[in-house]
């Protein structure tokens, strides 16, 4: 059962298929309640959202193309895919404004635990509660792909793998090959750098 | 960055939180937003029509008038609005550019007024979207031609300091420049006409003396005609020699078609002089006289239309060739058929296939002289088929030639369509640069960013040692050199670098370091401000925004600014980028520009010289910190480094 927050206004039918669905989000007041953004902030966010996605929802292709504009040198499509999965909490293949703003609220205004939770969720591709080596390797590859070819020092093929190894070494306390939520939270909360950097983008909006 | 996407920068930055737990290095400090204003509406009053938009919308393009602080000059304190005394209709397009990121050219608008408005608001016309660009370029070309036509009338103004030779050449080429030229023009024209008429009349049978057969006038009044001929040839020879003398490039003149015609026109006379009374070659001599008719082509100097006709025939060569080829095919086919059809009949004129060619040609072109007619029934049938198909075969290529002619005729008038090709390439190149400029802008501002941090956070005392030009000016320049949006974007990229522990570099640098197998003397870069190791970076970054001035102390402009350089674009295209560098005054006495010896890694690229600048000394040292510049002759910029 899918819970759709906004109203699906009307569908554009092309060649007999439902190609686009236009969404109008819930009222501003409701969103203010659900997120930790103020009215003004939501207004600014919505304006940007609507400008780029007039239909009210963003699908994965648009999402990827928007994200790739910020990383001209590398290939950000994989990471954008993982992000999309993380934002698309309803798992319906599109991110509506509510999804968008709720996730942003967690990232920017949530408690440190919420943020770490969100990050864990991002890494946990199959959402089974633990991060396996394979999942982390994929994530790491996607991040390294964003750097592109022209880097200094040269991007060795083993660089992501080494990074994954160091990650597991740091996080996997009981050495069982996976990182659970508790291990993740515990390790991150002990790391000064991570704690500090999680707050870095708080005032982005 | 595209306009709409700029609004998503906060999202991209927020999403960077996904990198934080995996990063091993500390993250760089986010750019401080000094006066974070709430997004406010600003009112733009353009000749009474009020436009309103968000301030953020205008800030998307910081190198235009509305996006920069230049608009403050137009701020009206009393009414709290920005007043521009410009055309409100064109302003709509300008404002839409900020809103949508696309610049459109309205068809009803005059091209020059549109250009003026764009220039006023600091928008480069190359950004016009593809939907409107063709129209814009066409109108611009028409306008330029119109201006050129007007200018040609002014070309008659005599330029000072022209040598006698140049004056003569101009007189020959453009008879309207002076009276002498005009006189000369008419005189030669007259003599050409006289010569041609003489040749014609020479062959007319004059009134005959009784009891003698008709003689052509040429033989009757030999002396008179000879004198006339001599006079004409004299004039032509003198004219040719004078042109030869005046020509700026004699070799090229001698090869030109007109001069060949001149030579061919007068040669028969001289050959005739040499060869008189030699009966053996009199046959050839007679043939030579035919060439005298070429004098008529000398008229083409006097007639522009004739020249164009000749030119178009030359360019229609392929169509004419096709016509000739198809005709030849048809002629051969029908001649063969007619020959065999008429073989049987007696006293047939179709004695051979080549003899039938004549019949076929005459029939196909619907001339029908009637000197050769088929007599057999089969011959008549094929003859009629021949004439019908003749009409078709000739009618088909002719419209092609006609349309070709009209096309070339117009093309001849628009001679600068060829220039438009180059401009198109340059335009695409510029757009490509601006689209990918973000990556190079990042590389460029990485250095600036570092320095910014250095400046802000350490409050360096040496700033006090700056003389005159003043540190505040430099400081303002520093903080303004990148807009907030840009600095946030760069911070984001910087975070990614830290996460992966690799750096973004320019392709040139990458290839260089790849070849050299890693740099030995590449000083370690540390983000922290306390350890100011050297800063390195590639210096060949393109700057497209004109207010991306290099940081003041890297006043490369003072030194060696070639304003253009070719840069091998990552996609492998050679592009010409015009960089607008505001020339900074060299009177900054605080800056000692010293060209360092070329760092060992100089890109050996054939076109650009990208030198890696390694600053061995920490940037923040003495007031006399030197800006080490790349020593390459065609260098652009900036590696900002060093102390103010």
Coordinates of C-alpha atoms in Angstrom, one line a residue, chain A:
Chain A
X1 CA 0.0 0.0 0.0
X2 CA 1.5 3.2 -1.1
X3 CA 0.9 6.3 0.9
X4 CA 0.8 9.2 -1.3
X5 CA 1.1 12.5 0.5
X6 CA 0.3 14.9 -2.3
X7 CA -2.6 14.9 -4.6
X8 CA -2.1 13.4 -8.0
X9 CA -3.8 16.1 -10.0
X10 CA -3.9 14.7 -13.4
X11 CA -2.0 12.4 -15.5
X12 CA -0.6 13.1 -18.9
X13 CA -1.5 10.2 -21.1
X14 CA 0.9 9.6 -24.0
X15 CA 0.4 6.8 -26.4
X16 CA -2.0 5.2 -24.0
X17 CA 0.5 5.2 -21.2
X18 CA 0.6 7.2 -18.1
X19 CA 3.8 9.1 -18.6
X20 CA 3.8 11.9 -16.2
X21 CA 1.8 12.5 -13.1
X22 CA 1.5 16.0 -11.8
X23 CA 1.6 16.4 -8.1
X24 CA 0.6 19.2 -6.0
X25 CA 2.1 18.9 -2.5
X26 CA 0.2 19.1 0.7
X27 CA -0.4 22.4 2.2
X28 CA 2.4 24.5 3.4
X29 CA 1.3 24.3 7.0
X30 CA 1.3 20.5 7.0
X31 CA 4.7 20.4 5.6
X32 CA 5.9 22.8 8.3
X33 CA 4.6 20.4 10.8
X34 CA 6.2 17.4 9.3
X35 CA 9.6 18.9 8.7
X36 CA 11.8 21.2 10.7
X37 CA 11.9 23.9 8.1
X38 CA 10.3 27.2 8.5
X39 CA 7.6 28.5 6.1
X40 CA 10.0 30.7 4.3
X41 CA 12.6 28.0 3.8
X42 CA 10.0 25.7 2.4
X43 CA 8.9 28.4 0.0
X44 CA 12.4 28.8 -1.3
X45 CA 12.9 25.1 -1.6
X46 CA 9.7 24.6 -3.5
X47 CA 10.4 27.4 -5.9
X48 CA 13.7 25.7 -6.9
X49 CA 12.1 22.3 -7.0
X50 CA 9.2 23.5 -9.2
X51 CA 11.5 25.4 -11.5
X52 CA 13.4 22.3 -12.4
X53 CA 10.5 19.8 -12.2
X54 CA 7.4 21.6 -13.3
X55 CA 5.4 18.4 -13.0
X56 CA 6.0 18.3 -9.3
X57 CA 7.9 15.1 -9.1
X58 CA 11.4 14.2 -10.1
X59 CA 12.2 10.9 -11.7
X60 CA 15.5 9.3 -11.5
X61 CA 16.8 10.5 -14.9
X62 CA 16.1 14.1 -14.0
X63 CA 17.6 13.6 -10.6
X64 CA 20.8 12.2 -12.1
X65 CA 21.0 15.0 -14.7
X66 CA 20.6 17.7 -12.0
X67 CA 23.2 16.1 -9.8
X68 CA 25.7 15.6 -12.6
X69 CA 25.7 19.4 -13.2
X70 CA 27.6 19.8 -10.0
X71 CA 30.3 17.2 -10.9
X72 CA 31.4 18.0 -14.4
X73 CA 34.6 16.0 -14.3
X74 CA 33.3 12.7 -13.1
X75 CA 30.4 10.4 -13.5
X76 CA 28.0 10.9 -10.7
X77 CA 25.2 8.7 -12.0
X78 CA 25.8 5.8 -9.7
X79 CA 25.9 7.9 -6.6
X80 CA 22.9 9.9 -7.8
X81 CA 21.1 6.6 -8.1
X82 CA 21.9 5.7 -4.5
X83 CA 20.8 9.1 -3.4
X84 CA 17.6 8.7 -5.3
X85 CA 17.0 5.4 -3.6
X86 CA 17.5 7.1 -0.3
X87 CA 15.2 10.0 -1.1
X88 CA 12.5 7.9 -2.6
X89 CA 11.2 6.7 0.7
X90 CA 7.9 5.7 -0.9
X91 CA 9.8 3.5 -3.3
X92 CA 7.6 4.5 -6.2
X93 CA 10.3 5.5 -8.6
X94 CA 9.8 9.2 -8.2
X95 CA 10.6 11.8 -5.6
X96 CA 7.9 14.2 -4.8
X97 CA 8.4 17.4 -3.0
X98 CA 7.4 15.9 0.3
X99 CA 9.9 13.1 0.0
X100 CA 12.5 15.7 -1.0
X101 CA 11.8 18.0 1.8
X102 CA 11.4 15.3 4.5
X103 CA 14.8 13.8 3.6
X104 CA 16.4 17.3 3.6
X105 CA 14.9 18.0 6.9
X106 CA 16.5 14.9 8.4
X107 CA 19.9 15.7 6.8
X108 CA 20.0 19.4 7.7
X109 CA 17.9 19.7 10.8
X110 CA 17.8 16.3 12.3
X111 CA 19.7 15.2 15.4
X112 CA 23.1 13.6 15.0
X113 CA 21.6 10.2 15.4
X114 CA 19.0 10.9 12.6
X115 CA 21.7 12.1 10.3
X116 CA 23.8 9.0 10.9
X117 CA 20.8 6.9 10.5
X118 CA 20.2 8.5 7.1
X119 CA 23.7 7.9 6.1
X120 CA 23.5 4.3 7.1
X121 CA 20.4 4.0 5.1
X122 CA 22.1 5.4 2.1
X123 CA 24.9 2.8 2.4
X124 CA 22.6 -0.1 3.1
X125 CA 21.5 -0.6 -0.4
X126 CA 19.2 -3.5 0.2
X127 CA 17.9 -2.0 3.4
X128 CA 18.5 -5.1 5.4
X129 CA 19.9 -3.3 8.4
X130 CA 23.6 -4.0 7.8
X131 CA 26.2 -2.9 5.4
X132 CA 28.1 -5.6 3.7
X133 CA 31.4 -5.3 2.0
X134 CA 29.8 -5.6 -1.4
X135 CA 27.4 -2.7 -0.6
X136 CA 30.2 -0.6 0.7
X137 CA 32.3 -1.3 -2.3
X138 CA 29.6 -0.2 -4.6
X139 CA 29.0 3.0 -2.7
X140 CA 32.7 3.6 -2.6
X141 CA 33.0 3.1 -6.4
X142 CA 30.2 5.5 -7.0
X143 CA 31.9 8.1 -4.9
X144 CA 35.3 7.6 -6.6
X145 CA 33.6 7.7 -10.0
X146 CA 32.6 11.3 -9.3
X147 CA 36.2 12.3 -9.3
X148 CA 36.6 11.4 -12.9
X149 CA 39.8 10.5 -14.7
X150 CA 42.0 13.5 -14.1
X151 CA 43.0 13.4 -10.6
X152 CA 46.2 13.7 -8.7
X153 CA 47.4 11.2 -7.6
X154 CA 46.3 8.8 -10.2
X155 CA 43.2 6.9 -9.4
X156 CA 44.3 3.4 -9.0
X157 CA 41.7 0.7 -9.4
X158 CA 42.4 -0.5 -5.9
X159 CA 41.8 2.9 -4.3
X160 CA 38.1 2.3 -3.6
X161 CA 38.8 -1.2 -2.3
X162 CA 41.5 0.1 0.1
X163 CA 39.1 2.7 1.3
X164 CA 36.5 0.1 1.9
X165 CA 39.0 -2.0 3.8
X166 CA 39.9 1.0 6.0
X167 CA 36.2 1.7 6.6
X168 CA 35.5 -1.8 7.7
X169 CA 38.6 -1.8 9.9
X170 CA 37.3 1.3 11.6
X171 CA 33.7 0.4 11.8
X172 CA 33.4 -3.4 12.1
X173 CA 34.1 -3.9 15.7
X174 CA 33.3 -7.5 16.0
X175 CA 34.8 -8.4 12.7
X176 CA 31.9 -10.3 11.3
X177 CA 32.2 -8.8 7.9
X178 CA 29.2 -6.5 8.1
X179 CA 28.6 -3.2 9.8
X180 CA 25.4 -2.9 11.8
X181 CA 23.6 0.2 12.7
X182 CA 24.9 0.1 16.3
X183 CA 28.5 -0.4 15.3
X184 CA 28.1 2.4 12.8
X185 CA 26.6 4.8 15.3
X186 CA 29.1 4.0 18.0
X187 CA 32.1 4.4 15.8
X188 CA 30.9 7.6 14.2
X189 CA 30.0 9.2 17.5
X190 CA 33.5 8.6 18.7
X191 CA 35.2 10.1 15.7
X192 CA 35.8 13.9 16.1
X193 CA 36.1 14.5 12.4
X194 CA 32.9 12.8 11.4
X195 CA 31.0 14.5 14.2
X196 CA 32.2 17.9 13.1
X197 CA 31.6 17.3 9.4
X198 CA 28.1 16.1 10.0
X199 CA 27.2 19.6 11.1
X200 CA 29.0 21.3 8.3
X201 CA 26.0 21.8 6.0
X202 CA 23.5 22.7 8.6
X203 CA 23.0 26.2 7.4
X204 CA 22.8 25.4 3.8
X205 CA 19.2 26.4 3.4

